[in-house]
Amino acid sequence: MPVYSMTGFASASAAPVTESDTVAPGVTVEVRTVNSRFLDIAFRLPDELRQAEPALRELLTAALRRGKVELRAAVGRAADDALPQPTPEQLNRLSRLESSVQGWLPKAQPLSVHEALQWCRGGSAAAVPAALDELVQQAAKAAIDSLKQARAREGKRLVAMLLDRIGTLRTLAAQAAPLVPAVVQKQQQRFLERWQEALASAGDSGHGVSAEAARDRALGEAAAFAIRIDVAEELTRLSAHLDEIERLLKAGGELGKRLDFLIQELHREANTLGSKSAALELTGISVDMKVLIEQMREQVQNIE
């Protein structure tokens, strides 16, 4: 299954097929999405398309799982429909209505030419295609299909980037693994040297401390130090999280929330790795890991 980004834009239009030479008005739909924790849908519809909102919401909820979605729709006007042509019957009726209103409300303002034309346009509801709802759904379906394709292309790029970061994190983990034994061995040698110096000092002062006891004490402190700075468990968990992220990315589908949780776990392991660091090289590796994980977190937030 493809991995979808939550960021995308698409538009589509639909127009009725007419047998005459006149160009009937069509419908244009634009859909824009950005990232969000949940599916948040907003509509920007003209009055003549308000009744289509429930059907449009059903189309969006069936196609999308997460993201902040804005759907805009507009009804085009035919070239000969730019200015309505009032009929005598319409003008007669409008005149009677205006006279009736002014009879009851003497202070009412007379109708302007623009208001009269707007009334004639609205009053001729039959001029609006009866299949306007069907047109807006047709345009919306096409726009949503294009949007999903755009989101899939962006998702593919996100997957490639995340897999690249996973490879770099694996390389850093491989570099960190042999550093701890080297640090432990070096620290063990320091403990032995310190206890040898203490042993020599005790011998000079007359206090008897056996060489074997001093060596055992030094090795014991070295072992405690090794346990304290051991990061094998963190590296193992980090590798397991990377394996799971890679598996999810290759499987595809709706995985944004699971990836977000795994990224938090990766960040936790990198933090622990840094807190246990006993070598400058290990600190540098921890910092590099945090930078990569933060880059992954930003991109994962865009995945559906």
PDB file of C-alpha atoms in Angstrom:
ATOM      1  CA  MET A   1       0.000   0.000   0.000  1.00  0.00           C
ATOM      2  CA  PRO A   2       1.239   3.542  -0.670  1.00  0.00           C
ATOM      3  CA  VAL A   3       2.191   5.946   2.094  1.00  0.00           C
ATOM      4  CA  TYR A   4       0.238   9.198   1.888  1.00  0.00           C
ATOM      5  CA  SER A   5       1.408  12.643   2.906  1.00  0.00           C
ATOM      6  CA  MET A   6      -1.163  14.914   4.522  1.00  0.00           C
ATOM      7  CA  THR A   7      -0.042  17.864   2.393  1.00  0.00           C
ATOM      8  CA  GLY A   8      -1.531  18.352  -1.058  1.00  0.00           C
ATOM      9  CA  PHE A   9      -3.612  20.416  -3.445  1.00  0.00           C
ATOM     10  CA  ALA A  10      -5.825  19.550  -6.405  1.00  0.00           C
ATOM     11  CA  SER A  11      -8.613  21.089  -8.457  1.00  0.00           C
ATOM     12  CA  ALA A  12     -11.106  19.845 -11.030  1.00  0.00           C
ATOM     13  CA  SER A  13     -14.044  21.158 -13.019  1.00  0.00           C
ATOM     14  CA  ALA A  14     -17.244  19.650 -14.367  1.00  0.00           C
ATOM     15  CA  ALA A  15     -19.682  21.124 -16.874  1.00  0.00           C
ATOM     16  CA  PRO A  16     -23.026  19.842 -18.147  1.00  0.00           C
ATOM     17  CA  VAL A  17     -23.327  18.511 -21.677  1.00  0.00           C
ATOM     18  CA  THR A  18     -25.812  20.640 -23.647  1.00  0.00           C
ATOM     19  CA  GLU A  19     -27.274  19.995 -27.062  1.00  0.00           C
ATOM     20  CA  SER A  20     -27.498  23.693 -27.932  1.00  0.00           C
ATOM     21  CA  ASP A  21     -24.607  26.000 -28.757  1.00  0.00           C
ATOM     22  CA  THR A  22     -24.987  27.889 -25.484  1.00  0.00           C
ATOM     23  CA  VAL A  23     -22.343  27.249 -22.850  1.00  0.00           C
ATOM     24  CA  ALA A  24     -23.944  26.148 -19.584  1.00  0.00           C
ATOM     25  CA  PRO A  25     -22.320  27.087 -16.262  1.00  0.00           C
ATOM     26  CA  GLY A  26     -19.982  24.494 -14.747  1.00  0.00           C
ATOM     27  CA  VAL A  27     -18.578  23.817 -11.277  1.00  0.00           C
ATOM     28  CA  THR A  28     -14.962  24.074 -10.118  1.00  0.00           C
ATOM     29  CA  VAL A  29     -13.764  22.347  -6.944  1.00  0.00           C
ATOM     30  CA  GLU A  30     -10.434  22.919  -5.162  1.00  0.00           C
ATOM     31  CA  VAL A  31      -9.192  20.739  -2.297  1.00  0.00           C
ATOM     32  CA  ARG A  32      -6.271  21.761  -0.109  1.00  0.00           C
ATOM     33  CA  THR A  33      -4.871  19.706   2.796  1.00  0.00           C
ATOM     34  CA  VAL A  34      -2.210  20.206   5.466  1.00  0.00           C
ATOM     35  CA  ASN A  35      -1.139  18.060   8.407  1.00  0.00           C
ATOM     36  CA  SER A  36      -3.347  17.623  11.461  1.00  0.00           C
ATOM     37  CA  ARG A  37      -3.765  15.051  14.226  1.00  0.00           C
ATOM     38  CA  PHE A  38      -7.299  14.275  13.082  1.00  0.00           C
ATOM     39  CA  LEU A  39      -9.506  14.736  10.021  1.00  0.00           C
ATOM     40  CA  ASP A  40     -10.683  18.360  10.118  1.00  0.00           C
ATOM     41  CA  ILE A  41     -12.892  19.388   7.167  1.00  0.00           C
ATOM     42  CA  ALA A  42     -13.938  22.933   6.243  1.00  0.00           C
ATOM     43  CA  PHE A  43     -16.093  24.011   3.279  1.00  0.00           C
ATOM     44  CA  ARG A  44     -16.185  27.241   1.274  1.00  0.00           C
ATOM     45  CA  LEU A  45     -19.330  26.883  -0.834  1.00  0.00           C
ATOM     46  CA  PRO A  46     -21.566  29.393  -2.626  1.00  0.00           C
ATOM     47  CA  ASP A  47     -25.235  29.510  -1.615  1.00  0.00           C
ATOM     48  CA  GLU A  48     -26.412  27.449  -4.578  1.00  0.00           C
ATOM     49  CA  LEU A  49     -24.136  24.549  -3.496  1.00  0.00           C
ATOM     50  CA  ARG A  50     -24.812  24.540   0.253  1.00  0.00           C
ATOM     51  CA  GLN A  51     -27.128  21.561  -0.033  1.00  0.00           C
ATOM     52  CA  ALA A  52     -24.232  19.471  -1.413  1.00  0.00           C
ATOM     53  CA  GLU A  53     -22.141  19.748   1.776  1.00  0.00           C
ATOM     54  CA  PRO A  54     -23.235  16.424   3.382  1.00  0.00           C
ATOM     55  CA  ALA A  55     -22.476  14.479   0.205  1.00  0.00           C
ATOM     56  CA  LEU A  56     -19.102  16.214  -0.165  1.00  0.00           C
ATOM     57  CA  ARG A  57     -18.225  15.469   3.460  1.00  0.00           C
ATOM     58  CA  GLU A  58     -19.038  11.807   2.857  1.00  0.00           C
ATOM     59  CA  LEU A  59     -16.698  11.737  -0.159  1.00  0.00           C
ATOM     60  CA  LEU A  60     -13.849  13.284   1.847  1.00  0.00           C
ATOM     61  CA  THR A  61     -14.228  11.049   4.897  1.00  0.00           C
ATOM     62  CA  ALA A  62     -14.251   7.972   2.651  1.00  0.00           C
ATOM     63  CA  ALA A  63     -11.033   9.011   0.890  1.00  0.00           C
ATOM     64  CA  LEU A  64      -8.973  10.661   3.666  1.00  0.00           C
ATOM     65  CA  ARG A  65      -8.062   9.623   7.202  1.00  0.00           C
ATOM     66  CA  ARG A  66      -6.127  12.546   8.661  1.00  0.00           C
ATOM     67  CA  GLY A  67      -5.356  16.146   7.813  1.00  0.00           C
ATOM     68  CA  LYS A  68      -6.885  19.595   7.829  1.00  0.00           C
ATOM     69  CA  VAL A  69      -8.960  19.733   4.634  1.00  0.00           C
ATOM     70  CA  GLU A  70     -10.425  22.800   2.939  1.00  0.00           C
ATOM     71  CA  LEU A  71     -12.785  22.310   0.005  1.00  0.00           C
ATOM     72  CA  ARG A  72     -13.757  25.293  -2.125  1.00  0.00           C
ATOM     73  CA  ALA A  73     -16.337  25.215  -4.885  1.00  0.00           C
ATOM     74  CA  ALA A  74     -17.514  27.823  -7.350  1.00  0.00           C
ATOM     75  CA  VAL A  75     -20.194  27.900 -10.009  1.00  0.00           C
ATOM     76  CA  GLY A  76     -19.061  29.361 -13.309  1.00  0.00           C
ATOM     77  CA  ARG A  77     -21.214  31.648 -15.384  1.00  0.00           C
ATOM     78  CA  ALA A  78     -21.913  31.201 -19.040  1.00  0.00           C
ATOM     79  CA  ALA A  79     -20.858  33.998 -21.388  1.00  0.00           C
ATOM     80  CA  ASP A  80     -24.453  34.942 -22.185  1.00  0.00           C
ATOM     81  CA  ASP A  81     -25.360  34.679 -18.510  1.00  0.00           C
ATOM     82  CA  ALA A  82     -23.094  37.523 -17.374  1.00  0.00           C
ATOM     83  CA  LEU A  83     -26.119  39.850 -17.406  1.00  0.00           C
ATOM     84  CA  PRO A  84     -29.573  38.331 -17.061  1.00  0.00           C
ATOM     85  CA  GLN A  85     -32.270  39.166 -19.586  1.00  0.00           C
ATOM     86  CA  PRO A  86     -35.371  39.999 -17.540  1.00  0.00           C
ATOM     87  CA  THR A  87     -38.662  38.926 -19.051  1.00  0.00           C
ATOM     88  CA  PRO A  88     -41.667  41.254 -19.115  1.00  0.00           C
ATOM     89  CA  GLU A  89     -43.436  38.972 -16.681  1.00  0.00           C
ATOM     90  CA  GLN A  90     -40.525  39.263 -14.221  1.00  0.00           C
ATOM     91  CA  LEU A  91     -40.386  43.045 -14.493  1.00  0.00           C
ATOM     92  CA  ASN A  92     -44.186  43.307 -14.124  1.00  0.00           C
ATOM     93  CA  ARG A  93     -44.115  41.188 -10.992  1.00  0.00           C
ATOM     94  CA  LEU A  94     -41.159  43.102  -9.577  1.00  0.00           C
ATOM     95  CA  SER A  95     -42.948  46.408 -10.172  1.00  0.00           C
ATOM     96  CA  ARG A  96     -46.081  45.199  -8.404  1.00  0.00           C
ATOM     97  CA  LEU A  97     -44.048  43.929  -5.478  1.00  0.00           C
ATOM     98  CA  GLU A  98     -42.153  47.199  -5.183  1.00  0.00           C
ATOM     99  CA  SER A  99     -45.415  49.200  -5.263  1.00  0.00           C
ATOM    100  CA  SER A 100     -46.923  46.941  -2.602  1.00  0.00           C
ATOM    101  CA  VAL A 101     -43.894  47.327  -0.329  1.00  0.00           C
ATOM    102  CA  GLN A 102     -43.784  51.103  -0.741  1.00  0.00           C
ATOM    103  CA  GLY A 103     -47.512  51.252  -0.024  1.00  0.00           C
ATOM    104  CA  TRP A 104     -46.895  49.658   3.369  1.00  0.00           C
ATOM    105  CA  LEU A 105     -43.432  51.181   3.890  1.00  0.00           C
ATOM    106  CA  PRO A 106     -43.347  54.674   2.355  1.00  0.00           C
ATOM    107  CA  LYS A 107     -39.737  55.238   3.407  1.00  0.00           C
ATOM    108  CA  ALA A 108     -38.481  52.121   1.577  1.00  0.00           C
ATOM    109  CA  GLN A 109     -35.815  52.883  -1.032  1.00  0.00           C
ATOM    110  CA  PRO A 110     -36.682  52.131  -4.669  1.00  0.00           C
ATOM    111  CA  LEU A 111     -34.918  49.206  -6.329  1.00  0.00           C
ATOM    112  CA  SER A 112     -31.732  49.945  -8.256  1.00  0.00           C
ATOM    113  CA  VAL A 113     -31.025  48.457 -11.692  1.00  0.00           C
ATOM    114  CA  HIS A 114     -28.403  46.177 -10.116  1.00  0.00           C
ATOM    115  CA  GLU A 115     -30.854  44.918  -7.496  1.00  0.00           C
ATOM    116  CA  ALA A 116     -33.490  44.322 -10.139  1.00  0.00           C
ATOM    117  CA  LEU A 117     -31.027  42.309 -12.258  1.00  0.00           C
ATOM    118  CA  GLN A 118     -29.911  40.302  -9.237  1.00  0.00           C
ATOM    119  CA  TRP A 119     -33.538  39.506  -8.408  1.00  0.00           C
ATOM    120  CA  CYS A 120     -34.195  38.428 -12.000  1.00  0.00           C
ATOM    121  CA  ARG A 121     -31.126  36.189 -11.915  1.00  0.00           C
ATOM    122  CA  GLY A 122     -32.144  34.617  -8.615  1.00  0.00           C
ATOM    123  CA  GLY A 123     -35.763  34.402  -9.546  1.00  0.00           C
ATOM    124  CA  SER A 124     -34.963  32.396 -12.658  1.00  0.00           C
ATOM    125  CA  ALA A 125     -34.001  29.332 -10.659  1.00  0.00           C
ATOM    126  CA  ALA A 126     -34.934  27.184 -13.600  1.00  0.00           C
ATOM    127  CA  ALA A 127     -31.887  28.584 -15.395  1.00  0.00           C
ATOM    128  CA  VAL A 128     -29.680  26.817 -12.888  1.00  0.00           C
ATOM    129  CA  PRO A 129     -29.070  23.236 -14.055  1.00  0.00           C
ATOM    130  CA  ALA A 130     -31.097  20.739 -12.111  1.00  0.00           C
ATOM    131  CA  ALA A 131     -27.990  18.498 -12.008  1.00  0.00           C
ATOM    132  CA  LEU A 132     -25.833  21.068 -10.136  1.00  0.00           C
ATOM    133  CA  ASP A 133     -25.423  18.690  -7.193  1.00  0.00           C
ATOM    134  CA  GLU A 134     -24.282  15.966  -9.552  1.00  0.00           C
ATOM    135  CA  LEU A 135     -21.799  18.345 -11.167  1.00  0.00           C
ATOM    136  CA  VAL A 136     -20.214  19.393  -7.883  1.00  0.00           C
ATOM    137  CA  GLN A 137     -19.884  15.746  -6.813  1.00  0.00           C
ATOM    138  CA  GLN A 138     -18.349  14.861 -10.167  1.00  0.00           C
ATOM    139  CA  ALA A 139     -15.810  17.678  -9.850  1.00  0.00           C
ATOM    140  CA  ALA A 140     -15.148  16.790  -6.189  1.00  0.00           C
ATOM    141  CA  LYS A 141     -14.464  13.130  -7.018  1.00  0.00           C
ATOM    142  CA  ALA A 142     -11.978  14.128  -9.710  1.00  0.00           C
ATOM    143  CA  ALA A 143     -10.276  16.630  -7.382  1.00  0.00           C
ATOM    144  CA  ILE A 144     -10.046  14.094  -4.556  1.00  0.00           C
ATOM    145  CA  ASP A 145      -8.541  11.474  -6.896  1.00  0.00           C
ATOM    146  CA  SER A 146      -5.919  14.010  -8.034  1.00  0.00           C
ATOM    147  CA  LEU A 147      -5.291  14.980  -4.419  1.00  0.00           C
ATOM    148  CA  LYS A 148      -4.672  11.374  -3.393  1.00  0.00           C
ATOM    149  CA  GLN A 149      -2.216  10.963  -6.262  1.00  0.00           C
ATOM    150  CA  ALA A 150      -0.379  14.121  -5.198  1.00  0.00           C
ATOM    151  CA  ARG A 151      -0.326  12.964  -1.579  1.00  0.00           C
ATOM    152  CA  ALA A 152       0.981   9.557  -2.655  1.00  0.00           C
ATOM    153  CA  ARG A 153       3.829  11.172  -4.627  1.00  0.00           C
ATOM    154  CA  GLU A 154       4.749  13.331  -1.655  1.00  0.00           C
ATOM    155  CA  GLY A 155       4.475  10.284   0.621  1.00  0.00           C
ATOM    156  CA  LYS A 156       6.905   8.389  -1.598  1.00  0.00           C
ATOM    157  CA  ARG A 157       9.443  11.184  -1.191  1.00  0.00           C
ATOM    158  CA  LEU A 158       8.949  11.153   2.582  1.00  0.00           C
ATOM    159  CA  VAL A 159       9.527   7.393   2.708  1.00  0.00           C
ATOM    160  CA  ALA A 160      12.767   7.725   0.724  1.00  0.00           C
ATOM    161  CA  MET A 161      13.990  10.424   3.098  1.00  0.00           C
ATOM    162  CA  LEU A 162      13.084   8.419   6.209  1.00  0.00           C
ATOM    163  CA  LEU A 163      14.785   5.272   4.904  1.00  0.00           C
ATOM    164  CA  ASP A 164      17.911   7.313   4.214  1.00  0.00           C
ATOM    165  CA  ARG A 165      17.891   8.639   7.795  1.00  0.00           C
ATOM    166  CA  ILE A 166      17.381   5.099   9.118  1.00  0.00           C
ATOM    167  CA  GLY A 167      20.500   3.961   7.237  1.00  0.00           C
ATOM    168  CA  THR A 168      22.514   6.820   8.738  1.00  0.00           C
ATOM    169  CA  LEU A 169      21.265   6.010  12.249  1.00  0.00           C
ATOM    170  CA  ARG A 170      22.295   2.378  11.802  1.00  0.00           C
ATOM    171  CA  THR A 171      25.775   3.539  10.788  1.00  0.00           C
ATOM    172  CA  LEU A 172      26.051   5.750  13.880  1.00  0.00           C
ATOM    173  CA  ALA A 173      24.869   2.885  16.119  1.00  0.00           C
ATOM    174  CA  ALA A 174      27.517   0.609  14.603  1.00  0.00           C
ATOM    175  CA  GLN A 175      30.135   3.256  15.357  1.00  0.00           C
ATOM    176  CA  ALA A 176      28.946   3.588  18.968  1.00  0.00           C
ATOM    177  CA  ALA A 177      28.941  -0.139  19.788  1.00  0.00           C
ATOM    178  CA  PRO A 178      32.750  -0.685  19.978  1.00  0.00           C
ATOM    179  CA  LEU A 179      33.411   2.581  21.818  1.00  0.00           C
ATOM    180  CA  VAL A 180      32.098   1.392  25.201  1.00  0.00           C
ATOM    181  CA  PRO A 181      34.443  -1.638  25.596  1.00  0.00           C
ATOM    182  CA  ALA A 182      37.392   0.575  24.701  1.00  0.00           C
ATOM    183  CA  VAL A 183      36.342   3.158  27.300  1.00  0.00           C
ATOM    184  CA  VAL A 184      35.846   0.446  29.937  1.00  0.00           C
ATOM    185  CA  GLN A 185      39.265  -1.054  29.254  1.00  0.00           C
ATOM    186  CA  LYS A 186      40.917   2.346  29.484  1.00  0.00           C
ATOM    187  CA  GLN A 187      39.087   3.159  32.717  1.00  0.00           C
ATOM    188  CA  GLN A 188      40.002  -0.252  34.153  1.00  0.00           C
ATOM    189  CA  GLN A 189      43.664   0.491  33.489  1.00  0.00           C
ATOM    190  CA  ARG A 190      43.274   3.829  35.256  1.00  0.00           C
ATOM    191  CA  PHE A 191      41.716   2.152  38.310  1.00  0.00           C
ATOM    192  CA  LEU A 192      44.587  -0.371  38.472  1.00  0.00           C
ATOM    193  CA  GLU A 193      47.174   2.395  38.237  1.00  0.00           C
ATOM    194  CA  ARG A 194      45.427   4.360  40.991  1.00  0.00           C
ATOM    195  CA  TRP A 195      45.296   1.353  43.303  1.00  0.00           C
ATOM    196  CA  GLN A 196      48.917   0.524  42.612  1.00  0.00           C
ATOM    197  CA  GLU A 197      49.807   4.059  43.592  1.00  0.00           C
ATOM    198  CA  ALA A 198      47.637   3.711  46.710  1.00  0.00           C
ATOM    199  CA  LEU A 199      49.300   0.365  47.477  1.00  0.00           C
ATOM    200  CA  ALA A 200      52.772   1.878  47.165  1.00  0.00           C
ATOM    201  CA  SER A 201      51.739   4.805  49.369  1.00  0.00           C
ATOM    202  CA  ALA A 202      50.289   2.440  51.978  1.00  0.00           C
ATOM    203  CA  GLY A 203      53.497   0.395  51.956  1.00  0.00           C
ATOM    204  CA  ASP A 204      55.594   3.467  52.568  1.00  0.00           C
ATOM    205  CA  SER A 205      53.385   4.514  55.481  1.00  0.00           C
ATOM    206  CA  GLY A 206      53.490   1.071  57.049  1.00  0.00           C
ATOM    207  CA  HIS A 207      49.835   0.165  56.490  1.00  0.00           C
ATOM    208  CA  GLY A 208      49.613  -3.295  54.995  1.00  0.00           C
ATOM    209  CA  VAL A 209      47.401  -3.642  51.885  1.00  0.00           C
ATOM    210  CA  SER A 210      47.864  -6.769  49.788  1.00  0.00           C
ATOM    211  CA  ALA A 211      48.402  -6.437  46.055  1.00  0.00           C
ATOM    212  CA  GLU A 212      45.627  -8.969  45.421  1.00  0.00           C
ATOM    213  CA  ALA A 213      43.095  -6.977  47.469  1.00  0.00           C
ATOM    214  CA  ALA A 214      44.035  -3.782  45.695  1.00  0.00           C
ATOM    215  CA  ARG A 215      43.666  -5.436  42.314  1.00  0.00           C
ATOM    216  CA  ASP A 216      40.275  -6.911  43.241  1.00  0.00           C
ATOM    217  CA  ARG A 217      39.069  -3.523  44.438  1.00  0.00           C
ATOM    218  CA  ALA A 218      40.206  -1.852  41.198  1.00  0.00           C
ATOM    219  CA  LEU A 219      38.543  -4.501  39.050  1.00  0.00           C
ATOM    220  CA  GLY A 220      35.341  -4.193  41.095  1.00  0.00           C
ATOM    221  CA  GLU A 221      35.183  -0.444  40.531  1.00  0.00           C
ATOM    222  CA  ALA A 222      35.902  -0.965  36.830  1.00  0.00           C
ATOM    223  CA  ALA A 223      33.036  -3.467  36.607  1.00  0.00           C
ATOM    224  CA  ALA A 224      30.643  -1.036  38.311  1.00  0.00           C
ATOM    225  CA  PHE A 225      31.766   1.682  35.904  1.00  0.00           C
ATOM    226  CA  ALA A 226      31.210  -0.640  32.938  1.00  0.00           C
ATOM    227  CA  ILE A 227      27.658  -1.406  34.082  1.00  0.00           C
ATOM    228  CA  ARG A 228      26.952   2.287  34.571  1.00  0.00           C
ATOM    229  CA  ILE A 229      28.024   3.320  31.064  1.00  0.00           C
ATOM    230  CA  ASP A 230      26.886   0.202  29.194  1.00  0.00           C
ATOM    231  CA  VAL A 231      24.670   1.225  26.245  1.00  0.00           C
ATOM    232  CA  ALA A 232      24.197  -2.198  24.669  1.00  0.00           C
ATOM    233  CA  GLU A 233      20.564  -2.296  25.781  1.00  0.00           C
ATOM    234  CA  GLU A 234      19.865   1.166  24.347  1.00  0.00           C
ATOM    235  CA  LEU A 235      21.516   0.259  21.034  1.00  0.00           C
ATOM    236  CA  THR A 236      19.497  -2.965  20.866  1.00  0.00           C
ATOM    237  CA  ARG A 237      16.216  -1.137  21.439  1.00  0.00           C
ATOM    238  CA  LEU A 238      17.190   1.572  18.964  1.00  0.00           C
ATOM    239  CA  SER A 239      17.892  -1.079  16.340  1.00  0.00           C
ATOM    240  CA  ALA A 240      14.550  -2.760  17.057  1.00  0.00           C
ATOM    241  CA  HIS A 241      12.703   0.563  16.644  1.00  0.00           C
ATOM    242  CA  LEU A 242      14.501   1.222  13.360  1.00  0.00           C
ATOM    243  CA  ASP A 243      13.525  -2.251  12.132  1.00  0.00           C
ATOM    244  CA  GLU A 244       9.871  -1.582  12.988  1.00  0.00           C
ATOM    245  CA  ILE A 245       9.867   1.834  11.302  1.00  0.00           C
ATOM    246  CA  GLU A 246      11.420   0.341   8.174  1.00  0.00           C
ATOM    247  CA  ARG A 247       8.851  -2.466   8.177  1.00  0.00           C
ATOM    248  CA  LEU A 248       5.959  -0.021   8.497  1.00  0.00           C
ATOM    249  CA  LEU A 249       7.282   2.203   5.718  1.00  0.00           C
ATOM    250  CA  LYS A 250       7.597  -0.739   3.352  1.00  0.00           C
ATOM    251  CA  ALA A 251       4.141  -2.055   4.270  1.00  0.00           C
ATOM    252  CA  GLY A 252       2.517   1.368   3.728  1.00  0.00           C
ATOM    253  CA  GLY A 253      -1.019   2.361   4.650  1.00  0.00           C
ATOM    254  CA  GLU A 254      -2.186   4.519   7.533  1.00  0.00           C
ATOM    255  CA  LEU A 255       0.842   4.613   9.815  1.00  0.00           C
ATOM    256  CA  GLY A 256       1.489   8.226  10.836  1.00  0.00           C
ATOM    257  CA  LYS A 257       0.466   7.831  14.493  1.00  0.00           C
ATOM    258  CA  ARG A 258       2.487   4.626  14.964  1.00  0.00           C
ATOM    259  CA  LEU A 259       5.537   6.258  13.398  1.00  0.00           C
ATOM    260  CA  ASP A 260       5.146   9.256  15.678  1.00  0.00           C
ATOM    261  CA  PHE A 261       5.234   6.962  18.740  1.00  0.00           C
ATOM    262  CA  LEU A 262       8.319   5.112  17.458  1.00  0.00           C
ATOM    263  CA  ILE A 263      10.125   8.393  16.802  1.00  0.00           C
ATOM    264  CA  GLN A 264       9.516   9.357  20.440  1.00  0.00           C
ATOM    265  CA  GLU A 265      11.074   6.044  21.499  1.00  0.00           C
ATOM    266  CA  LEU A 266      14.083   6.649  19.243  1.00  0.00           C
ATOM    267  CA  HIS A 267      14.574  10.049  20.845  1.00  0.00           C
ATOM    268  CA  ARG A 268      14.407   8.461  24.304  1.00  0.00           C
ATOM    269  CA  GLU A 269      17.157   5.957  23.439  1.00  0.00           C
ATOM    270  CA  ALA A 270      19.373   8.663  21.923  1.00  0.00           C
ATOM    271  CA  ASN A 271      18.960  10.767  25.085  1.00  0.00           C
ATOM    272  CA  THR A 272      19.926   7.823  27.302  1.00  0.00           C
ATOM    273  CA  LEU A 273      22.900   7.114  25.066  1.00  0.00           C
ATOM    274  CA  GLY A 274      24.069  10.700  25.585  1.00  0.00           C
ATOM    275  CA  SER A 275      23.509  10.641  29.358  1.00  0.00           C
ATOM    276  CA  LYS A 276      25.620   7.480  29.693  1.00  0.00           C
ATOM    277  CA  SER A 277      28.355   8.824  27.471  1.00  0.00           C
ATOM    278  CA  ALA A 278      31.852   8.491  28.923  1.00  0.00           C
ATOM    279  CA  ALA A 279      33.704   9.447  25.748  1.00  0.00           C
ATOM    280  CA  LEU A 280      33.631  12.520  23.567  1.00  0.00           C
ATOM    281  CA  GLU A 281      33.069  10.377  20.473  1.00  0.00           C
ATOM    282  CA  LEU A 282      29.959   8.799  22.017  1.00  0.00           C
ATOM    283  CA  THR A 283      28.589  12.250  22.909  1.00  0.00           C
ATOM    284  CA  GLY A 284      29.056  13.359  19.307  1.00  0.00           C
ATOM    285  CA  ILE A 285      27.253  10.266  18.037  1.00  0.00           C
ATOM    286  CA  SER A 286      24.354  10.928  20.417  1.00  0.00           C
ATOM    287  CA  VAL A 287      24.037  14.526  19.181  1.00  0.00           C
ATOM    288  CA  ASP A 288      24.118  13.406  15.536  1.00  0.00           C
ATOM    289  CA  MET A 289      21.420  10.841  16.279  1.00  0.00           C
ATOM    290  CA  LYS A 290      19.180  13.473  17.901  1.00  0.00           C
ATOM    291  CA  VAL A 291      19.510  15.739  14.862  1.00  0.00           C
ATOM    292  CA  LEU A 292      18.526  12.906  12.512  1.00  0.00           C
ATOM    293  CA  ILE A 293      15.635  11.812  14.723  1.00  0.00           C
ATOM    294  CA  GLU A 294      14.322  15.382  14.903  1.00  0.00           C
ATOM    295  CA  GLN A 295      14.409  15.570  11.102  1.00  0.00           C
ATOM    296  CA  MET A 296      12.464  12.316  10.957  1.00  0.00           C
ATOM    297  CA  ARG A 297       9.934  13.584  13.508  1.00  0.00           C
ATOM    298  CA  GLU A 298       9.195  16.687  11.415  1.00  0.00           C
ATOM    299  CA  GLN A 299       8.557  14.574   8.320  1.00  0.00           C
ATOM    300  CA  VAL A 300       6.566  11.880  10.126  1.00  0.00           C
ATOM    301  CA  GLN A 301       4.101  14.551  11.252  1.00  0.00           C
ATOM    302  CA  ASN A 302       3.165  14.984   7.561  1.00  0.00           C
ATOM    303  CA  ILE A 303       2.335  11.288   7.045  1.00  0.00           C
ATOM    304  CA  GLU A 304      -1.303  10.230   7.137  1.00  0.00           C
TER     305      GLU A 304
END
